[in-house]
Short mmCIF file of C-alpha atoms and ligand atoms in Angstrom, two decimals:
data_model
loop_
_atom_site.label_atom_id
_atom_site.label_comp_id
_atom_site.label_asym_id
_atom_site.label_seq_id
_atom_site.Cartn_x
_atom_site.Cartn_y
_atom_site.Cartn_z
CA MET A 1249 -8.08 26.31 9.52
CA LYS A 1250 -4.52 27.73 9.40
CA LYS A 1251 -3.41 29.03 5.98
CA LEU A 1252 -1.27 26.10 4.88
CA ARG A 1253 1.86 26.62 2.79
CA ILE A 1254 1.83 24.03 0.04
CA ILE A 1255 4.49 22.93 -2.44
CA ILE A 1256 3.78 20.77 -5.48
CA ILE A 1257 6.91 19.16 -6.93
CA GLY A 1258 6.31 18.31 -10.60
CA GLY A 1259 3.95 20.47 -12.64
CA GLY A 1260 3.06 17.93 -15.34
CA ASN A 1261 -0.32 16.34 -16.11
CA MET A 1262 -1.14 15.26 -12.56
CA GLY A 1263 0.67 18.08 -10.74
CA ALA A 1264 -1.52 20.52 -12.68
CA ALA A 1265 -4.66 18.46 -11.96
CA MET A 1266 -3.82 18.44 -8.22
CA LEU A 1267 -3.22 22.19 -8.36
CA GLN A 1268 -6.60 22.78 -9.99
CA ALA A 1269 -8.32 20.76 -7.27
CA LEU A 1270 -6.33 22.59 -4.60
CA LEU A 1271 -7.38 26.00 -5.92
CA ARG A 1272 -11.03 24.89 -5.72
CA VAL A 1273 -10.76 24.23 -1.96
CA LYS A 1274 -12.75 26.89 -0.10
CA GLY A 1275 -10.52 29.59 1.33
CA MET A 1276 -7.42 28.48 -0.61
CA SER A 1277 -5.44 31.31 -2.18
CA PRO A 1278 -2.92 30.89 -5.05
CA LYS A 1279 -0.47 32.75 -2.77
CA GLN A 1280 -0.34 29.69 -0.49
CA VAL A 1281 0.90 27.42 -3.28
CA LYS A 1282 4.31 27.04 -4.95
CA VAL A 1283 5.02 24.66 -7.80
CA ILE A 1284 8.48 23.30 -8.67
CA GLU A 1285 8.77 22.34 -12.32
CA HIS A 1286 11.84 21.66 -14.48
CA ASN A 1287 10.27 22.47 -17.79
CA LYS A 1288 10.18 26.18 -18.75
CA VAL A 1289 7.19 25.92 -21.08
CA LYS A 1290 5.12 24.21 -18.38
CA ARG A 1291 6.34 26.75 -15.80
CA ASP A 1292 5.24 29.70 -17.91
CA GLN A 1293 1.86 28.11 -18.68
CA MET A 1294 1.17 27.38 -15.01
CA LYS A 1295 2.10 30.88 -13.86
CA LYS A 1296 -0.17 32.44 -16.46
CA ARG A 1297 -3.10 30.09 -16.03
CA PHE A 1298 -3.20 29.59 -12.26
CA LEU A 1299 -1.41 32.72 -10.96
CA VAL A 1300 0.79 30.67 -8.63
CA ALA A 1301 4.54 30.98 -8.08
CA VAL A 1302 6.42 28.38 -10.13
CA HIS A 1303 10.13 27.73 -9.58
CA GLU A 1304 12.67 25.68 -11.47
CA GLN A 1305 14.48 24.08 -8.52
CA ILE A 1306 13.60 22.76 -5.10
CA LEU A 1307 15.11 25.17 -2.57
CA ALA A 1308 15.79 24.14 1.02
CA PRO A 1309 14.16 27.27 2.61
CA GLN A 1310 10.92 26.58 0.71
CA ILE A 1311 10.78 23.03 2.03
CA ARG A 1312 11.63 24.20 5.56
CA ASN A 1313 8.58 26.53 5.41
CA ALA A 1314 6.13 24.03 3.92
CA ASP A 1315 3.18 22.49 5.74
CA VAL A 1316 2.38 20.15 2.86
CA VAL A 1317 4.65 18.88 0.08
CA ILE A 1318 2.99 17.04 -2.79
CA VAL A 1319 5.31 14.90 -4.92
CA ALA A 1320 3.94 14.58 -8.47
CA VAL A 1321 7.01 13.46 -10.42
CA LYS A 1322 7.51 10.14 -12.21
CA PRO A 1323 8.68 7.35 -9.85
CA GLN A 1324 12.11 7.27 -11.55
CA ASP A 1325 12.62 10.97 -10.66
CA PHE A 1326 11.76 10.49 -7.01
CA PHE A 1327 15.27 9.74 -5.76
CA ALA A 1328 16.53 13.21 -6.79
CA VAL A 1329 13.50 14.79 -5.12
CA ALA A 1330 13.96 12.77 -1.91
CA VAL A 1331 17.55 13.99 -1.60
CA ARG A 1332 16.37 17.63 -1.68
CA ILE A 1333 13.51 17.11 0.74
CA SER A 1334 15.08 14.95 3.42
CA SER A 1335 16.52 16.79 6.40
CA ASN A 1336 14.66 19.97 5.33
CA LEU A 1337 11.03 18.99 5.76
CA PRO A 1338 9.78 20.08 9.21
CA LYS A 1339 8.67 17.28 11.55
CA HIS A 1340 5.03 18.45 11.62
CA SER A 1341 4.75 18.64 7.81
CA LEU A 1342 2.78 16.30 5.60
CA LEU A 1343 4.32 14.58 2.61
CA VAL A 1344 1.88 13.53 -0.10
CA THR A 1345 2.80 11.24 -2.96
CA ILE A 1346 0.79 10.36 -6.06
CA MET A 1347 3.50 8.23 -7.69
CA ALA A 1348 2.44 4.84 -9.03
CA GLY A 1349 4.12 2.00 -7.15
CA ALA A 1350 5.62 4.19 -4.40
CA LYS A 1351 4.89 2.55 -1.06
CA ILE A 1352 4.56 4.70 2.05
CA GLN A 1353 7.43 2.82 3.69
CA ALA A 1354 9.80 3.55 0.77
CA VAL A 1355 8.81 7.24 0.59
CA SER A 1356 9.16 7.57 4.32
CA SER A 1357 12.61 6.01 4.56
CA ALA A 1358 13.92 7.96 1.56
CA THR A 1359 12.80 11.31 2.98
CA GLY A 1360 12.94 10.73 6.72
CA CYS A 1361 9.32 11.91 6.92
CA ASN A 1362 6.83 9.66 8.66
CA ARG A 1363 3.70 11.73 8.05
CA VAL A 1364 2.96 10.45 4.55
CA ILE A 1365 -0.24 10.15 2.53
CA ARG A 1366 -0.23 8.07 -0.63
CA ILE A 1367 -2.88 8.97 -3.21
CA MET A 1368 -3.81 7.37 -6.50
CA PRO A 1369 -5.79 10.10 -8.28
CA ASN A 1370 -6.76 10.27 -11.93
CA LEU A 1371 -6.70 12.94 -14.60
CA PRO A 1372 -10.40 14.00 -14.51
CA MET A 1373 -9.48 15.56 -11.16
CA ALA A 1374 -8.51 18.58 -13.29
CA VAL A 1375 -12.21 19.21 -13.98
CA GLY A 1376 -13.49 18.15 -10.55
CA GLN A 1377 -14.54 14.69 -11.80
CA GLY A 1378 -11.64 12.55 -10.62
CA PHE A 1379 -11.51 9.45 -8.49
CA SER A 1380 -8.85 9.21 -5.79
CA ALA A 1381 -8.02 6.46 -3.33
CA TRP A 1382 -5.76 7.37 -0.43
CA PHE A 1383 -3.88 5.73 2.39
CA ALA A 1384 -2.29 7.45 5.37
CA SER A 1385 0.61 6.45 7.58
CA GLN A 1386 -0.21 6.14 11.29
CA GLU A 1387 1.56 9.39 12.16
CA VAL A 1388 -0.67 11.59 9.95
CA SER A 1389 -2.79 13.87 12.13
CA LYS A 1390 -6.58 14.18 12.03
CA GLN A 1391 -6.28 17.77 10.73
CA GLN A 1392 -3.98 16.63 7.92
CA LYS A 1393 -6.45 13.89 6.91
CA ILE A 1394 -9.28 16.45 6.91
CA PHE A 1395 -7.24 18.70 4.62
CA ILE A 1396 -6.48 15.88 2.16
CA LYS A 1397 -10.13 14.87 2.09
CA LYS A 1398 -11.11 18.47 1.26
CA LEU A 1399 -8.55 18.58 -1.52
CA LEU A 1400 -9.71 15.29 -3.04
CA VAL A 1401 -13.39 16.20 -2.75
CA ALA A 1402 -12.56 19.37 -4.70
CA GLY A 1403 -11.11 17.03 -7.33
CA GLY A 1404 -14.10 14.65 -7.50
CA GLN A 1405 -14.75 11.51 -5.47
CA GLN A 1406 -12.40 10.06 -2.87
CA ILE A 1407 -12.10 7.00 -0.71
CA GLN A 1408 -9.69 6.27 2.13
CA ILE A 1409 -8.38 2.73 1.97
CA HIS A 1410 -6.82 0.76 4.80
CA ASN A 1411 -4.88 -1.85 2.86
CA GLU A 1412 -2.00 -0.45 0.82
CA LYS A 1413 -1.86 -3.60 -1.33
CA MET A 1414 -5.06 -2.41 -3.05
CA PHE A 1415 -3.08 0.32 -4.82
CA ASP A 1416 -2.00 -2.02 -7.62
CA VAL A 1417 -5.54 -2.74 -8.77
CA ILE A 1418 -6.71 0.84 -8.11
CA THR A 1419 -3.84 2.11 -10.26
CA ALA A 1420 -4.79 -0.34 -13.03
CA ILE A 1421 -8.49 0.57 -12.98
CA SER A 1422 -9.00 4.22 -12.02
CA GLY A 1423 -5.45 5.59 -12.24
CA SER A 1424 -4.91 4.36 -15.81
CA GLY A 1425 -8.65 4.20 -16.61
CA PRO A 1426 -9.02 7.56 -18.38
CA ALA A 1427 -6.51 6.38 -21.00
CA TYR A 1428 -8.68 3.32 -21.78
CA LEU A 1429 -11.67 5.56 -22.34
CA PHE A 1430 -9.68 7.97 -24.48
CA LEU A 1431 -8.52 5.01 -26.58
CA PHE A 1432 -12.08 3.76 -26.92
CA ALA A 1433 -13.36 7.22 -27.92
CA ASN A 1434 -10.54 7.59 -30.42
CA ASN A 1435 -11.28 4.19 -32.00
CA LEU A 1436 -14.97 5.00 -32.32
CA MET A 1437 -14.27 8.41 -33.88
CA HIS A 1438 -11.75 6.90 -36.23
CA ALA A 1439 -14.19 4.19 -37.34
CA ALA A 1440 -16.92 6.80 -37.91
CA GLN A 1441 -14.57 8.78 -40.16
CA ARG A 1442 -13.52 5.66 -42.05
CA LEU A 1443 -17.22 5.11 -42.79
CA GLY A 1444 -17.56 8.59 -44.27
CA VAL A 1445 -18.55 10.86 -41.38
CA ASN A 1446 -16.70 14.16 -40.96
CA LYS A 1447 -14.45 14.75 -37.92
CA THR A 1448 -16.76 17.27 -36.22
CA LEU A 1449 -19.80 15.01 -36.42
CA ALA A 1450 -17.76 11.94 -35.39
CA ARG A 1451 -16.59 13.76 -32.24
CA LYS A 1452 -20.06 15.02 -31.40
CA MET A 1453 -21.67 11.58 -31.85
CA VAL A 1454 -19.06 9.76 -29.79
CA LEU A 1455 -18.88 12.25 -26.91
CA GLN A 1456 -22.65 12.49 -26.49
CA THR A 1457 -23.01 8.70 -26.75
CA LEU A 1458 -20.45 8.21 -23.97
CA LYS A 1459 -21.99 10.98 -21.85
CA GLY A 1460 -25.55 9.70 -22.29
CA SER A 1461 -24.60 6.08 -21.58
CA LEU A 1462 -22.72 7.10 -18.41
CA ALA A 1463 -25.74 9.13 -17.30
CA LEU A 1464 -27.94 6.02 -17.69
CA LEU A 1465 -25.49 3.97 -15.66
CA GLU A 1466 -25.27 6.64 -12.98
CA THR A 1467 -28.99 7.28 -12.62
CA SER A 1468 -30.21 3.68 -12.45
CA ALA A 1469 -29.30 0.57 -10.48
CA THR A 1470 -29.21 -1.47 -13.70
CA SER A 1471 -25.83 -3.10 -14.32
CA PRO A 1472 -23.77 -2.36 -17.46
CA ALA A 1473 -24.29 -5.99 -18.54
CA LYS A 1474 -28.09 -5.63 -18.28
CA TRP A 1475 -28.07 -2.33 -20.21
CA ARG A 1476 -26.00 -4.00 -22.92
CA GLU A 1477 -28.55 -6.82 -23.17
CA ARG A 1478 -31.41 -4.31 -23.39
CA VAL A 1479 -29.91 -2.46 -26.33
CA THR A 1480 -28.92 -5.60 -28.24
CA SER A 1481 -31.83 -7.03 -30.20
CA LYS A 1482 -31.35 -10.44 -31.70
CA GLY A 1483 -30.11 -10.23 -35.29
CA GLY A 1484 -29.77 -6.44 -35.04
CA THR A 1485 -26.93 -4.03 -35.76
CA THR A 1486 -25.55 -3.92 -32.20
CA ALA A 1487 -25.51 -7.73 -32.11
CA ALA A 1488 -23.49 -7.75 -35.35
CA ALA A 1489 -20.82 -5.49 -33.81
CA LEU A 1490 -20.75 -7.35 -30.51
CA GLU A 1491 -20.30 -10.67 -32.30
CA VAL A 1492 -17.09 -9.36 -33.88
CA LEU A 1493 -15.83 -8.14 -30.49
CA THR A 1494 -16.70 -11.45 -28.79
CA LYS A 1495 -14.98 -13.47 -31.52
CA GLY A 1496 -11.92 -11.25 -31.02
CA GLN A 1497 -12.02 -12.26 -27.33
CA LEU A 1498 -12.30 -8.69 -26.13
CA ASN A 1499 -13.32 -9.73 -22.60
CA LYS A 1500 -10.19 -11.82 -22.14
CA LEU A 1501 -8.11 -9.04 -23.62
CA TRP A 1502 -9.50 -6.58 -21.05
CA LEU A 1503 -8.59 -8.85 -18.19
CA ARG A 1504 -5.09 -9.31 -19.60
CA ALA A 1505 -4.67 -5.56 -20.00
CA ILE A 1506 -5.76 -4.77 -16.44
CA ARG A 1507 -3.53 -7.55 -15.09
CA ALA A 1508 -0.59 -6.07 -17.04
CA ALA A 1509 -1.19 -2.63 -15.49
CA ALA A 1510 -1.46 -4.06 -11.95
CA HIS A 1511 1.69 -6.10 -12.55
CA ARG A 1512 3.52 -3.00 -13.75
CA SER A 1513 2.51 -1.22 -10.56
CA GLN A 1514 4.05 -4.08 -8.54
CA GLN A 1515 7.22 -3.90 -10.66
CA LEU A 1516 7.52 -0.15 -10.07
CA THR A 1517 7.32 -0.81 -6.32
CA VAL A 1518 10.21 -3.27 -6.56
CA PHE A 1519 12.33 -0.96 -8.78
CA LEU A 1520 11.70 2.02 -6.52
CA ASP A 1521 12.57 0.07 -3.37
CA LYS A 1522 15.85 -1.07 -4.95
CA ASP A 1523 16.63 2.42 -6.27
CA LEU A 1524 16.08 4.04 -2.90
CA ARG A 1525 18.12 1.42 -1.04
CA LYS A 1526 21.22 2.04 -3.23
N1 LIG B 2828 -0.77 10.61 -15.67
C1 LIG B 2828 -1.72 10.05 -14.97
O1 LIG B 2828 -2.86 9.87 -15.44
C2 LIG B 2828 -1.45 9.64 -13.54
C3 LIG B 2828 -2.49 9.16 -12.75
C4 LIG B 2828 -2.22 8.85 -11.41
C5 LIG B 2828 -0.94 8.98 -10.89
N2 LIG B 2828 0.06 9.42 -11.72
C6 LIG B 2828 1.40 9.57 -11.14
O2 LIG B 2828 1.68 10.96 -11.14
C7 LIG B 2828 3.07 11.19 -11.32
C8 LIG B 2828 3.28 12.26 -12.40
O3 LIG B 2828 2.73 11.79 -13.61
P1 LIG B 2828 2.47 12.81 -14.80
O4 LIG B 2828 1.72 12.08 -15.84
O5 LIG B 2828 1.93 14.10 -14.26
O6 LIG B 2828 3.99 13.04 -15.28
P2 LIG B 2828 4.58 14.29 -16.10
O7 LIG B 2828 3.51 14.90 -16.94
O8 LIG B 2828 5.83 13.81 -16.74
O9 LIG B 2828 4.93 15.35 -14.96
C9 LIG B 2828 6.05 15.27 -14.10
C10 LIG B 2828 6.77 16.60 -14.21
O10 LIG B 2828 7.70 16.70 -13.16
C11 LIG B 2828 8.88 17.31 -13.66
N3 LIG B 2828 10.00 16.96 -12.77
C12 LIG B 2828 10.64 15.79 -12.63
N4 LIG B 2828 11.58 15.85 -11.65
C13 LIG B 2828 11.51 17.12 -11.17
C14 LIG B 2828 12.20 17.82 -10.14
N5 LIG B 2828 13.18 17.25 -9.42
N6 LIG B 2828 11.88 19.12 -9.91
C15 LIG B 2828 10.93 19.73 -10.64
N7 LIG B 2828 10.22 19.11 -11.64
C16 LIG B 2828 10.50 17.83 -11.88
C17 LIG B 2828 9.02 16.74 -15.04
O11 LIG B 2828 9.86 17.56 -15.83
P3 LIG B 2828 10.82 16.86 -16.93
O12 LIG B 2828 9.91 16.03 -17.78
O13 LIG B 2828 11.45 18.02 -17.61
O14 LIG B 2828 11.78 16.03 -16.13
C18 LIG B 2828 7.57 16.77 -15.52
O15 LIG B 2828 7.23 18.01 -16.11
C19 LIG B 2828 3.69 9.84 -11.68
O16 LIG B 2828 4.43 9.36 -10.60
C20 LIG B 2828 2.52 8.93 -11.97
O17 LIG B 2828 2.75 7.62 -11.52
C21 LIG B 2828 -0.16 9.77 -13.01
#
């Protein structure tokens, strides 16, 4: 495969995670990648850690030479990026977006590029354990799809979807999902400390419990509900905790939370469409 010239715009949490996956792709050299990042601290960190060129501003000649441009800024920063990209991105080039709520159609009309791939990745991509769903516009070539698949496989698991509407729920579940788990881990660690356990032991207990439980789920066909039943003896300690959670209507709360995230994704789509039409 040709040595692609790749630009990542936005070197924050997800831009860095995408970069890490990219550098794991076989045959990829840091020399092929440029990152554009506003923030000096992040720029210096990225240069040092990943040995890639990191620039402060998007420059037209860079875009004109790019085979792939990955947009990893917040949706509200996209308009400024689109202005710099449009009319400079070569016709054959691929535009990749990971922004929540940004529909292919909106990205395409704001940049004038019709070869667009929309991805919803998640943060564990940084350690090769992410989950990414992706959707390609009709004009994306077979070679470009193969490249994106390679990149996402280097970041964990991937699935190509064929209905863009699914992005709202995917964003709510796997895109935002790591934050739910971090919150859960934090609550468990905090509770352990409140009950007299030191911080180091609390962290160790919680991390290994999460890891071990996930391994059970991964290595058997048993559902999470069945596993929960198995470890909950009547009148036991687990049952006592679960009773409190059930009384607090945790299940309903989860559904409400996921619905709120999916709704926010729809709202971002509307805001972005309006913003780009101005
Ligand atoms: N975080 C997640 O778990 C996650 C998961 C899936 C998808 N996403 C999507 O990924 C995108 C990025 O999220 P994030 O969490 O990585 O955000 P982030 O950490 O804020 O990173 C975005 C970075 O881009 C920089 N930036 C903004 N406009 C720029 C420009 N014109 N040129 C150069 N740099 C620019 C920002 O700098 P300043 O802050 O200085 O402006 C910031 O450092 C979002 O659209 C989000 O929807 C995020």
